[in-house]
Coordinates of C-alpha atoms in Angstrom, one line a residue:
X5 CA 21.6 14.3 56.3
X6 CA 21.8 10.5 56.6
X7 CA 18.4 8.8 56.5
X8 CA 17.7 6.7 59.7
X9 CA 17.0 3.0 59.3
X10 CA 13.3 2.0 59.3
X11 CA 11.7 0.2 62.3
X12 CA 11.8 -3.2 60.5
X13 CA 15.5 -2.8 59.8
X14 CA 16.2 -1.9 63.4
X15 CA 14.4 -5.1 64.5
X16 CA 16.4 -7.2 62.1
X17 CA 19.7 -5.8 63.4
X18 CA 18.6 -6.6 67.0
X19 CA 17.8 -10.1 66.0
X20 CA 21.2 -10.6 64.4
X21 CA 22.9 -9.3 67.5
X22 CA 20.9 -11.7 69.7
X23 CA 21.8 -14.7 67.6
X24 CA 25.4 -13.7 67.5
X25 CA 25.7 -13.5 71.3
X26 CA 23.5 -16.5 72.3
X27 CA 25.5 -19.5 73.5
X28 CA 25.4 -22.6 71.2
X29 CA 23.9 -20.8 68.3
X30 CA 27.0 -19.5 66.8
X31 CA 27.3 -22.6 64.6
X32 CA 24.0 -21.8 62.9
X33 CA 24.7 -18.2 62.6
X34 CA 25.9 -18.0 59.0
X35 CA 22.6 -19.6 57.7
X36 CA 20.5 -17.5 60.1
X37 CA 22.4 -14.4 59.2
X38 CA 21.9 -14.9 55.5
X39 CA 18.2 -15.4 56.0
X40 CA 17.8 -12.3 58.1
X41 CA 19.9 -10.2 55.7
X42 CA 17.5 -11.3 52.9
X43 CA 14.6 -10.0 55.0
X44 CA 16.5 -6.8 55.6
X45 CA 17.2 -6.3 51.9
X46 CA 13.6 -7.0 51.1
X47 CA 12.4 -4.3 53.6
X48 CA 15.0 -1.9 52.3
X49 CA 14.0 -2.6 48.7
X50 CA 10.4 -1.8 49.7
X51 CA 11.6 1.5 51.0
X52 CA 13.4 2.3 47.7
X53 CA 10.3 1.2 45.7
X54 CA 8.4 4.0 47.5
X55 CA 10.6 6.6 45.9
X56 CA 9.0 8.2 42.9
X57 CA 10.4 10.3 40.1
X58 CA 8.6 12.6 37.6
X59 CA 9.4 15.1 34.9
X60 CA 7.4 18.0 33.5
X61 CA 8.3 19.7 30.3
X62 CA 7.0 23.2 29.6
X63 CA 7.8 23.9 25.9
X64 CA 6.0 24.9 22.7
X65 CA 4.1 22.0 21.2
X66 CA 6.5 22.0 18.2
X67 CA 9.3 20.6 20.4
X68 CA 7.4 19.2 23.4
X69 CA 6.6 15.9 21.8
X70 CA 10.2 15.5 20.6
X71 CA 11.6 16.0 24.1
X72 CA 9.0 13.7 25.8
X73 CA 9.8 10.9 23.4
X74 CA 13.5 11.1 23.2
X75 CA 15.0 12.7 26.4
X76 CA 17.1 10.1 28.2
X77 CA 15.6 11.1 31.6
X78 CA 12.1 10.4 30.3
X79 CA 13.0 6.9 29.2
X80 CA 14.4 6.1 32.6
X81 CA 11.3 7.1 34.6
X82 CA 9.8 3.6 34.5
X83 CA 13.1 1.8 34.8
X84 CA 13.2 -0.4 38.0
X85 CA 16.9 0.4 38.3
X86 CA 16.2 4.1 38.8
X87 CA 17.7 5.4 42.1
X88 CA 18.9 8.7 43.6
X89 CA 22.4 8.4 42.1
X90 CA 21.0 7.8 38.6
X91 CA 18.4 10.6 39.0
X92 CA 21.1 13.1 39.8
X93 CA 23.3 11.9 36.8
X94 CA 20.3 12.3 34.5
X95 CA 19.5 15.8 35.8
X96 CA 23.1 16.9 35.2
X97 CA 23.0 15.5 31.6
X98 CA 19.5 16.8 30.8
X99 CA 20.4 20.4 29.6
X100 CA 22.9 19.1 27.1
X101 CA 20.5 16.3 26.0
X102 CA 17.8 19.0 25.4
X103 CA 20.2 21.1 23.4
X104 CA 21.2 18.1 21.2
X105 CA 17.6 17.2 20.5
X106 CA 16.5 20.8 19.7
X107 CA 19.5 21.1 17.3
X108 CA 18.0 18.2 15.2
X109 CA 15.0 20.5 14.6
X110 CA 17.1 23.6 13.8
X111 CA 17.0 25.3 17.2
X112 CA 20.6 26.1 18.3
X113 CA 20.1 28.9 20.9
X114 CA 17.5 27.6 23.4
X115 CA 16.9 28.9 26.9
X116 CA 16.6 26.1 29.4
X117 CA 15.5 26.5 33.0
X118 CA 15.5 23.6 35.5
X119 CA 13.5 23.4 38.7
X120 CA 13.7 20.6 41.3
X121 CA 11.3 19.7 44.0
X122 CA 11.4 16.9 46.7
X123 CA 8.5 16.1 49.0
X124 CA 7.9 13.5 51.7
X125 CA 4.7 11.7 52.8
X126 CA 5.7 9.4 55.6
X127 CA 8.1 6.8 54.1
X128 CA 7.3 7.9 50.5
X129 CA 9.6 10.3 48.7
X130 CA 8.7 12.2 45.6
X131 CA 11.3 13.8 43.3
X132 CA 10.0 16.1 40.6
X133 CA 11.9 18.0 37.9
X134 CA 10.4 20.8 35.7
X135 CA 12.2 21.9 32.5
X136 CA 11.0 25.2 31.0
X137 CA 12.4 25.6 27.5
X138 CA 12.3 28.6 25.1
X139 CA 13.7 27.1 21.8
X140 CA 14.4 30.5 20.2
X141 CA 14.4 31.2 16.5
X142 CA 15.0 28.3 14.2
X143 CA 18.0 28.2 11.9
X144 CA 17.1 28.8 8.2
X145 CA 19.1 27.8 5.1
X146 CA 21.3 30.6 3.7
X147 CA 23.6 29.0 1.1
X148 CA 23.4 25.7 -0.7
X149 CA 26.5 24.5 -2.6
X150 CA 25.9 21.2 -4.5
X151 CA 28.8 19.8 -6.6
X152 CA 29.0 16.8 -8.9
X153 CA 32.0 14.8 -9.9
X154 CA 32.3 11.7 -12.0
X155 CA 31.0 10.7 -15.4
X156 CA 27.7 12.7 -14.9
X157 CA 29.7 15.9 -15.6
X158 CA 30.7 14.5 -19.0
X159 CA 27.4 13.1 -20.2
X160 CA 25.7 14.4 -23.4
X161 CA 23.5 17.4 -23.2
X162 CA 19.9 16.4 -22.6
X163 CA 20.8 13.1 -21.0
X164 CA 19.1 12.1 -17.8
X165 CA 19.6 12.5 -15.0
X166 CA 20.7 16.1 -15.6
X167 CA 22.8 17.7 -12.7
X168 CA 21.0 21.1 -13.3
X169 CA 17.6 19.4 -12.8
X170 CA 18.8 17.6 -9.7
X171 CA 20.0 20.9 -8.2
X172 CA 16.7 22.5 -9.1
X173 CA 14.8 19.8 -7.4
X174 CA 16.8 20.1 -4.2
X175 CA 14.1 20.2 -1.5
X176 CA 15.8 22.1 1.3
X177 CA 15.9 25.5 -0.4
X178 CA 17.1 28.9 0.9
X179 CA 15.1 30.5 3.7
X180 CA 13.5 27.1 4.6
X181 CA 13.9 26.0 8.2
X182 CA 16.8 23.7 8.8
X183 CA 16.5 20.4 10.6
X184 CA 18.6 17.2 10.7
X185 CA 15.7 15.1 9.2
X186 CA 15.2 17.6 6.4
X187 CA 19.0 17.7 5.7
X188 CA 19.3 13.9 5.7
X189 CA 16.2 13.6 3.5
X190 CA 17.4 16.2 1.0
X191 CA 20.7 14.3 0.6
X192 CA 19.0 11.0 0.1
X193 CA 16.7 12.6 -2.5
X194 CA 19.7 14.0 -4.4
X195 CA 21.5 10.7 -4.3
X196 CA 18.4 8.7 -5.4
X197 CA 18.2 11.0 -8.4
X198 CA 21.4 9.5 -9.7
X199 CA 21.1 5.9 -8.3
X200 CA 17.7 5.2 -9.7
X201 CA 18.8 5.9 -13.3
X202 CA 22.1 5.3 -15.0
X203 CA 24.4 5.7 -12.0
X204 CA 23.6 3.0 -9.4
X205 CA 27.0 3.4 -7.6
X206 CA 26.7 7.1 -7.0
X207 CA 27.8 8.1 -3.5
X208 CA 28.1 11.2 -1.3
X209 CA 31.9 12.0 -0.9
X210 CA 31.4 14.9 1.5
X211 CA 28.6 16.9 3.1
X212 CA 28.7 19.6 5.7
X213 CA 26.1 21.8 7.4
X214 CA 27.8 24.9 8.9
X215 CA 25.5 26.6 11.5
X216 CA 26.0 30.2 12.5
X217 CA 24.1 30.4 15.8
X218 CA 24.5 34.2 16.0
X219 CA 22.6 34.8 12.8
X220 CA 20.6 31.5 12.8
X221 CA 21.8 30.7 9.3
X222 CA 22.9 27.4 7.8
X223 CA 25.4 26.9 5.0
X224 CA 25.0 23.6 3.3
X225 CA 27.6 21.8 1.1
X226 CA 27.2 18.5 -0.7
X227 CA 29.6 16.7 -3.1
X228 CA 28.5 13.6 -5.0
X229 CA 30.5 11.3 -7.2
X230 CA 28.2 9.8 -9.8
X231 CA 30.6 6.9 -10.7
X232 CA 30.3 5.3 -14.1
X233 CA 27.0 5.0 -16.0
X234 CA 25.7 1.4 -16.3
X235 CA 23.8 -0.7 -18.8
X236 CA 22.0 -3.9 -18.2
X237 CA 23.5 -7.2 -19.2
X238 CA 22.4 -10.8 -19.0
X239 CA 19.8 -12.5 -16.8
X240 CA 20.6 -14.7 -13.7
X241 CA 17.7 -16.7 -12.3
X242 CA 17.7 -18.3 -8.8
X243 CA 15.1 -20.4 -7.1
X244 CA 13.4 -22.3 -10.0
X245 CA 12.6 -25.9 -9.2
X246 CA 9.5 -26.9 -11.1
X247 CA 9.1 -24.3 -13.8
X248 CA 11.4 -23.8 -16.9
X249 CA 13.8 -20.9 -17.0
X250 CA 12.0 -19.7 -20.2
X251 CA 9.0 -18.7 -18.0
X252 CA 11.1 -15.9 -16.4
X253 CA 13.0 -15.1 -19.5
X254 CA 9.9 -14.5 -21.6
X255 CA 8.5 -12.0 -19.1
X256 CA 11.7 -10.0 -19.0
X257 CA 11.0 -6.6 -20.6
X258 CA 14.6 -5.4 -20.2
X259 CA 16.9 -5.8 -23.2
X260 CA 20.7 -6.3 -23.0
X261 CA 22.4 -2.9 -23.4
X262 CA 19.5 -0.9 -22.1
X263 CA 20.4 2.0 -19.8
X264 CA 20.2 1.1 -16.1
X265 CA 16.9 2.1 -14.4
X266 CA 15.6 0.9 -11.1
X267 CA 12.1 1.5 -12.3
X268 CA 12.6 -1.1 -15.0
X269 CA 13.8 -3.6 -12.4
X270 CA 10.7 -2.9 -10.3
X271 CA 8.4 -3.3 -13.4
X272 CA 10.0 -6.6 -14.2
X273 CA 9.5 -7.7 -10.6
X274 CA 5.8 -6.7 -10.7
X275 CA 5.3 -8.8 -13.8
X276 CA 6.7 -11.8 -12.2
X277 CA 4.8 -11.2 -9.0
X278 CA 1.5 -10.8 -10.9
X279 CA 2.1 -14.0 -13.0
X280 CA 0.8 -16.1 -10.1
X281 CA 3.7 -18.6 -10.1
X282 CA 5.7 -17.2 -7.3
X283 CA 5.1 -16.3 -3.6
X284 CA 8.1 -14.0 -3.4
X285 CA 10.1 -12.2 -6.1
X286 CA 13.2 -10.1 -5.9
X287 CA 14.8 -8.4 -9.0
X288 CA 18.1 -6.6 -8.6
X289 CA 21.2 -5.8 -10.5
X290 CA 24.7 -6.5 -9.2
X291 CA 26.7 -3.3 -10.0
X292 CA 29.5 -3.7 -7.5
X293 CA 32.6 -4.8 -9.4
X294 CA 30.5 -5.4 -12.5
X295 CA 31.2 -4.4 -16.1
X296 CA 29.4 -1.0 -16.5
X297 CA 28.4 -2.1 -20.0
X298 CA 26.8 -5.3 -18.9
X299 CA 25.5 -5.3 -15.3
X300 CA 23.7 -8.7 -14.6
X301 CA 20.0 -8.7 -13.8
X302 CA 19.5 -11.1 -10.8
X303 CA 16.1 -12.7 -10.3
X304 CA 15.4 -14.6 -7.1
X305 CA 12.0 -16.4 -6.8
X306 CA 10.2 -18.6 -4.3
X307 CA 7.8 -20.9 -6.2
X308 CA 4.2 -21.3 -5.0
X309 CA 2.9 -24.8 -4.3
X310 CA 1.8 -26.0 -7.8
X311 CA -1.6 -27.5 -6.7
X312 CA -3.9 -25.3 -4.6
X313 CA -7.4 -25.9 -3.4
X314 CA -9.6 -23.2 -2.0
X315 CA -13.0 -22.8 -0.3
X316 CA -14.6 -19.4 0.2
X317 CA -17.8 -17.8 1.3
X318 CA -19.0 -14.2 0.8
X319 CA -21.8 -12.0 -0.3
X320 CA -22.4 -9.5 -3.1
X321 CA -25.0 -6.7 -3.1
X322 CA -25.6 -7.6 -6.7
X323 CA -26.1 -11.4 -6.6
X324 CA -26.4 -12.3 -2.9
X325 CA -24.7 -14.8 -0.7
X326 CA -21.9 -16.8 -2.3
X327 CA -19.9 -20.0 -1.9
X328 CA -16.8 -20.7 -4.0
X329 CA -14.8 -23.8 -4.6
X330 CA -11.6 -23.6 -6.6
X331 CA -8.8 -25.9 -7.8
X332 CA -5.6 -24.6 -9.4
X333 CA -2.6 -26.3 -10.9
X334 CA 0.2 -24.0 -11.7
X335 CA 2.2 -26.6 -13.6
X336 CA -0.2 -28.5 -15.8
X337 CA 1.5 -31.2 -17.9
X338 CA 4.8 -30.0 -16.3
X339 CA 4.9 -27.1 -18.8
X340 CA 4.1 -24.2 -16.6
X341 CA 0.5 -24.0 -17.8
X342 CA -1.9 -22.5 -15.2
X343 CA -5.2 -24.4 -14.9
X344 CA -7.9 -22.9 -12.8
X345 CA -11.3 -24.5 -12.2
X346 CA -13.9 -22.5 -10.1
X347 CA -17.4 -23.4 -9.0
X348 CA -19.3 -20.4 -7.8
X349 CA -22.8 -20.7 -6.3
X350 CA -24.7 -17.5 -5.6
X351 CA -28.3 -16.8 -4.9
X352 CA -29.0 -15.3 -8.3
X353 CA -26.2 -16.8 -10.3
X354 CA -24.3 -20.1 -10.6
X355 CA -21.2 -20.8 -12.7
X356 CA -18.5 -23.4 -13.4
X357 CA -15.5 -21.9 -15.1
X358 CA -12.3 -23.6 -16.4
X359 CA -9.4 -21.6 -17.6
X360 CA -6.0 -22.6 -18.9
X361 CA -3.4 -19.8 -19.3
X362 CA -0.1 -20.4 -21.0
X363 CA 3.1 -18.7 -19.9
X364 CA 4.1 -15.6 -21.8
X365 CA 6.1 -16.6 -24.9
X366 CA 9.3 -15.0 -26.2
X367 CA 7.3 -12.6 -28.4
X368 CA 5.3 -11.3 -25.4
X369 CA 2.0 -13.1 -26.2
X370 CA -0.2 -14.4 -23.4
X371 CA -2.5 -17.1 -24.7
X372 CA -5.5 -18.8 -22.9
X373 CA -8.5 -20.9 -23.5
X374 CA -11.6 -21.5 -21.4
X375 CA -14.9 -23.4 -21.0
X376 CA -17.8 -22.0 -19.0
X377 CA -21.2 -23.1 -17.8
X378 CA -23.3 -20.2 -16.4
X379 CA -26.8 -19.6 -15.1
X380 CA -28.3 -16.3 -14.0
X381 CA -31.8 -15.5 -12.9
X382 CA -32.5 -11.7 -12.7
X383 CA -35.7 -9.7 -13.0
X384 CA -37.8 -12.5 -14.5
X385 CA -35.2 -13.6 -17.1
X386 CA -33.2 -16.7 -16.8
X387 CA -30.2 -17.2 -19.0
X388 CA -28.3 -20.5 -19.1
X389 CA -25.1 -20.7 -21.3
X390 CA -22.4 -23.1 -22.3
X391 CA -19.4 -21.5 -23.9
X392 CA -15.8 -22.0 -24.8
X393 CA -13.1 -19.8 -26.3
X394 CA -9.5 -18.9 -26.9
X395 CA -7.8 -15.5 -26.4
X396 CA -4.5 -13.9 -27.0
X397 CA -3.3 -10.8 -25.1
X398 CA -0.2 -8.7 -25.6
X399 CA 1.4 -5.4 -24.6
X400 CA 2.0 -3.8 -21.2
X401 CA -0.8 -3.1 -18.7
X402 CA -0.6 0.5 -19.7
X403 CA -1.7 -0.5 -23.3
X404 CA -3.0 -4.0 -23.5
X405 CA -4.7 -5.5 -26.5
X406 CA -6.6 -8.8 -27.0
X407 CA -8.1 -10.8 -29.8
X408 CA -10.3 -13.9 -29.3
X409 CA -12.7 -16.4 -30.7
X410 CA -15.6 -18.0 -28.8
X411 CA -18.6 -20.2 -29.3
X412 CA -21.8 -19.8 -27.2
X413 CA -24.9 -22.0 -26.7
X414 CA -27.7 -20.1 -24.8
X415 CA -31.1 -21.2 -23.4
X416 CA -33.3 -18.2 -22.6
X417 CA -36.4 -18.3 -20.4
X418 CA -38.6 -15.2 -19.7
X419 CA -41.5 -15.3 -17.3
X420 CA -44.7 -15.4 -19.2
X421 CA -43.0 -16.2 -22.6
X422 CA -41.8 -19.3 -24.4
X423 CA -38.2 -20.2 -23.9
X424 CA -35.8 -20.2 -26.8
X425 CA -32.3 -21.4 -27.8
X426 CA -29.6 -19.2 -29.4
X427 CA -26.1 -19.9 -30.5
X428 CA -23.2 -17.8 -31.9
X429 CA -19.6 -18.1 -33.0
X430 CA -17.9 -14.8 -32.4
X431 CA -14.6 -13.0 -32.8
X432 CA -13.5 -10.1 -30.7
X433 CA -10.9 -7.4 -30.3
X434 CA -10.3 -5.4 -27.2
X435 CA -8.1 -2.6 -26.0
X436 CA -7.4 -1.3 -22.4
X437 CA -5.5 1.8 -21.6
X438 CA -4.3 2.5 -18.0
X439 CA -2.8 5.9 -17.4
X440 CA -3.0 6.5 -13.6
X441 CA -0.5 7.5 -10.9
X442 CA -1.3 4.4 -8.9
X443 CA -2.7 1.2 -10.2
X444 CA -4.4 0.0 -7.0
X445 CA -5.5 3.4 -5.5
X446 CA -5.4 6.0 -8.3
X447 CA -5.8 9.7 -7.6
X448 CA -5.0 11.1 -11.1
X449 CA -5.4 9.8 -14.6
X450 CA -7.8 7.7 -16.6
X451 CA -8.8 4.1 -17.6
X452 CA -10.3 3.2 -20.9
X453 CA -11.6 -0.2 -22.1
X454 CA -13.2 -0.8 -25.5
X455 CA -14.4 -4.2 -26.8
X456 CA -15.9 -5.2 -30.1
X457 CA -17.5 -8.6 -30.5
X458 CA -19.0 -9.9 -33.8
X459 CA -20.8 -12.9 -35.1
X460 CA -19.8 -12.5 -38.8
X461 CA -21.3 -15.7 -40.3
X462 CA -25.0 -16.6 -40.4
X463 CA -24.2 -20.3 -40.8
X464 CA -22.4 -20.3 -37.4
X465 CA -24.9 -18.1 -35.4
X466 CA -28.6 -17.5 -34.9
X467 CA -27.9 -14.4 -36.9
X468 CA -25.1 -11.9 -37.5
X469 CA -24.6 -9.0 -35.1
X470 CA -21.9 -6.6 -33.8
X471 CA -21.6 -5.5 -30.2
X472 CA -19.6 -2.4 -29.4
X473 CA -18.8 -1.5 -25.8
X474 CA -16.7 1.2 -24.2
X475 CA -16.1 2.2 -20.6
X476 CA -13.9 5.0 -19.2
X477 CA -13.1 6.3 -15.7
X478 CA -11.3 9.5 -14.9
X479 CA -9.6 10.5 -11.7
X480 CA -8.8 14.2 -10.9
X481 CA -7.6 15.7 -7.6
X482 CA -9.6 19.0 -7.0
X483 CA -7.4 19.7 -3.9
X484 CA -4.9 17.7 -1.9
X485 CA -7.7 15.9 -0.1
X486 CA -10.7 16.3 -2.5
X487 CA -11.0 13.9 -5.4
X488 CA -13.3 13.9 -8.4
X489 CA -14.1 10.5 -10.2
X490 CA -16.2 10.4 -13.3
X491 CA -17.4 7.3 -15.2
X492 CA -19.1 6.7 -18.5
X493 CA -20.2 3.4 -20.0
X494 CA -21.8 2.9 -23.4
X495 CA -22.8 0.2 -25.8
X496 CA -24.5 -0.6 -29.1
X497 CA -25.7 -3.9 -30.6
X498 CA -26.5 -4.0 -34.3
X499 CA -28.6 -6.9 -35.5
X500 CA -30.2 -7.1 -32.0
X501 CA -33.0 -9.4 -33.2
X502 CA -30.3 -12.1 -33.9
X503 CA -28.1 -11.5 -30.9
X504 CA -28.3 -13.9 -27.9
X505 CA -29.5 -12.2 -24.7
X506 CA -26.0 -12.6 -23.3
X507 CA -24.8 -9.8 -25.7
X508 CA -27.6 -7.4 -24.9
X509 CA -27.4 -4.7 -22.3
X510 CA -29.0 -4.1 -18.9
X511 CA -28.0 -1.6 -16.2
X512 CA -28.3 -1.1 -12.4
X513 CA -26.2 -2.3 -9.5
X514 CA -22.8 -1.7 -7.8
X515 CA -20.8 -0.9 -10.9
X516 CA -23.6 0.7 -12.9
X517 CA -26.5 2.9 -11.6
X518 CA -26.5 2.7 -7.8
X519 CA -29.9 2.9 -6.1
X520 CA -31.3 0.3 -8.4
X521 CA -31.1 -3.5 -8.2
X522 CA -28.6 -5.4 -10.2
X523 CA -29.6 -5.4 -14.0
X524 CA -33.0 -4.1 -13.1
X525 CA -32.9 -1.4 -15.8
X526 CA -33.6 -2.4 -19.4
X527 CA -36.5 -3.3 -21.7
X528 CA -39.8 -4.2 -20.0
X529 CA -41.3 -7.5 -21.2
X530 CA -44.4 -8.3 -19.2
X531 CA -43.3 -8.6 -15.6
X532 CA -39.7 -9.2 -16.7
X533 CA -36.8 -6.9 -17.6
X534 CA -34.7 -8.0 -20.6
X535 CA -31.7 -6.6 -22.4
X536 CA -31.7 -3.8 -24.9
X537 CA -29.7 -2.7 -27.9
X538 CA -28.4 0.5 -26.4
X539 CA -26.6 1.2 -23.1
X540 CA -25.6 4.5 -21.6
X541 CA -24.6 5.0 -17.9
X542 CA -22.5 7.5 -16.0
X543 CA -21.4 8.7 -12.6
X544 CA -20.0 11.8 -10.9
X545 CA -18.5 11.2 -7.5
X546 CA -16.6 13.5 -5.1
X547 CA -14.5 12.0 -2.3
X548 CA -13.3 14.1 0.6
X549 CA -10.4 12.2 2.3
X550 CA -10.6 12.8 6.0
X551 CA -7.3 10.9 6.7
X552 CA -4.7 9.2 4.5
X553 CA -6.9 6.1 4.3
X554 CA -10.5 7.1 5.1
X555 CA -12.8 9.3 3.1
X556 CA -16.5 10.2 2.6
X557 CA -18.1 10.2 -0.8
X558 CA -21.1 11.8 -2.4
X559 CA -22.3 10.7 -5.9
X560 CA -24.9 10.9 -8.6
X561 CA -25.4 8.0 -11.1
X562 CA -27.5 8.0 -14.2
X563 CA -28.3 5.8 -17.2
X564 CA -30.5 3.1 -18.7
X565 CA -30.7 0.5 -21.4
X566 CA -33.2 0.4 -24.2
X567 CA -33.9 -0.8 -27.7
X568 CA -33.8 2.6 -29.3
X569 CA -32.1 5.9 -28.6
X570 CA -35.5 7.5 -28.3
X571 CA -36.4 5.2 -25.4
X572 CA -32.9 5.6 -23.8
X573 CA -34.1 7.9 -21.0
X574 CA -31.8 8.1 -18.0
X575 CA -32.9 7.4 -14.5
X576 CA -31.0 8.8 -11.5
X577 CA -29.6 7.5 -8.3
X578 CA -27.7 9.4 -5.7
X579 CA -26.3 8.9 -2.3
X580 CA -23.4 8.9 0.2
X581 CA -20.7 6.5 1.1
X582 CA -17.5 5.7 2.9
X583 CA -14.1 4.9 1.3
X584 CA -11.0 3.1 2.5
X585 CA -7.7 2.7 0.8
X586 CA -6.8 -0.9 1.3
X587 CA -3.6 -2.7 0.0
X588 CA -5.9 -4.5 -2.5
X589 CA -7.5 -1.2 -3.8
X590 CA -10.3 1.1 -2.7
X591 CA -13.2 -0.3 -0.6
X592 CA -16.5 1.5 -0.9
X593 CA -19.7 1.1 1.0
X594 CA -22.6 3.3 -0.3
X595 CA -26.3 4.0 0.5
X596 CA -28.1 5.1 -2.7
X597 CA -31.6 6.2 -3.5
X598 CA -33.2 5.4 -6.8
X599 CA -35.2 8.5 -7.9
X600 CA -37.6 6.4 -10.0
X601 CA -38.3 3.8 -7.3
X602 CA -37.8 5.9 -4.1
X603 CA -36.0 2.9 -2.6
X604 CA -32.7 3.0 -0.7
X605 CA -30.1 0.3 -1.5
X606 CA -26.8 -0.7 0.0
X607 CA -23.9 -1.2 -2.4
X608 CA -20.4 -2.6 -1.9
X609 CA -17.4 -2.2 -4.1
X610 CA -13.8 -3.5 -3.9
X611 CA -10.9 -2.4 -6.2
X612 CA -10.7 -0.8 -9.6
X613 CA -12.7 -2.9 -12.1
X614 CA -10.6 -2.6 -15.2

C-alpha cells in the first residue's frame, strides 16, 4: 500500500499549483518552485529520519559477540543512508553473512531463524529483525598433513630447525576445534619456525582445509618450501651523520659467515638502541636476490640530538623530594664520547656526578671514567665524599664483567662525635648474570650480582680493607597467574676499622627491608645509626596477577647490618602492595609494617634494579 503524503507536503503542492496558475507570476516560478521543493524535501527527509531500524541476536555467547561486531546489517544500523530498500537488501543477505562468520569459528551447520516486525506510532515507523541462531557442533581437526620441500629436507641430522620438531610443535592438533584464526595462526607459526632461523625466504606453496560438514571433521594440508639456507655477510649502515661508522661496527655481535638468525638481528638492534646515540634503530638482512652465503646486514639509524639538557622533579620514599638538572653531550670532542653531567638535590642527599663513556671498541670493551661529589645525611650520620674512577666492562648483558679503579676522599660527621676524614684508593671486580625470560618484566629466571672492592695498599688509604658484596633475585611462576620472587643480599668487610663509612653496610628502605626507613638499620652509635661490617637481608614475595598488567602482592622482608655475626639479628617487615607491568618495567607501591617499630611505611619501586 502506498504511503499518503504528509500534511506539510500537501500544503507545499497546493502552493506550487497556486503560483503556477497565478497571472504574472509565471516568470518567477522556477526560483519559487526550487525553494518550495527544498522545503518539501526537507519535510520528507524529516519523515524518513523518523524511521528506525534495530536488530536482536539470540545466540550462544561464544558467537554472539562475533555476530554483533561483524554482521553487515549491524554496521549499517547507524548509517544515515539506511532506508527501506537497503534494509530489505541486508535482510536477504543476513543468513549467508551469518553462515560465513560462523564458518570462521568452525561452525558449518548452523540453524538460522529470522523474524521481522514493523510497528507504527503516528508518523514514526519501527523495523525490527530478530535472528535466532543455533550454531551446531563445531568442526574438529581430523587429519594434519604437513610436507616440506627445499634444502631443509637435505640438511644434516641434528641441524636446526628440524622438520620433525616443527611438525611436533604444530599448534592445531587432532581433535582440536577448527577455526579460521587458529588455522591461519598455525600456518604462520610453522612458517616462522623456518624464517626466524636459517631459511628467511621460506614460503607456503599450498595449503588447504577440507571441511566435511556431515561429520564435522577437517582435513588440513600444508606444503612449505624452505628455500636455501642463508648466512650473514657484510654490514651496511645508513643514517650516520655525526658519529663514525666504527661506533656501529664495534657493537655488531654478528660475524660474517654466521648462520642467519632473526634473534641475532634483534639482539644487535637492542644493543644499538640501548647505546643512547640513536632515537630509532632498524636492523634487517636483505635476503631477496642475495647470495645465500653472504646476506648483507642493513642498519638504519636516526641519530639523537648530540646536546641535550633536562630538568626533572620527583620524589623517593627513601630520600624525599628531588630536583634534577642534567646536561648530556653524545659526541664529546667529535669522537662519539658520551658526556653526562647530573646535579641531583634531594631532601636527604645531594650529588653532582660527571661521567664520560667511550664507544664500544673493536674488542667489545666499554670504558668509562667519572668524578662525583656526594653528600648524604641519614639517621644522624652525614657522609660527604669526593671521588673519581675508571671502569672497563665487557661481555653481553647475560654475563657482564667489570674491573675498575677509584680514589675516594670522605668527610664523616656523626651526631655527638668528632668528625673524621678518610681516604682510599681501591680496585674492584664485578660480575652480573642475567638469566630471565624477559629483561624488563621477568617471570622466570634469576639475576646475580657480585662485587669485590679492595684497598690493597696502606700508603694509598687510611688502611687496607676488602669489601665483598653479593645480591641475587629469583623469579618463579607458581601458576600461570601466581608468581614467587625471592631476594637475598649479603656483604662482608674485612679491616672494617680502616674502611671509610662509604664501604660499610646499612639496611632498610625500598630495595632492602621494607617497613623501615632508608638505611635506618645498622650499628647504634649514640643517637645515630652507622654502617657495620656485615650485611644480610632477604625477601619472599608472592604476586597474584589479576589481569595481564595488574597484580596484588604480599611479602615478608628480613635482615640487618652489624659489626659481628653474633649481633646480626634480623628484623622483619611485612605488608601488601600493588603491581603494574609498565613498558619500563614493574611498578610497585607497598605499605609495610616494621615489626620492631610497629610503624607503617609507604614504599615505591620502579624497574628491576640490576
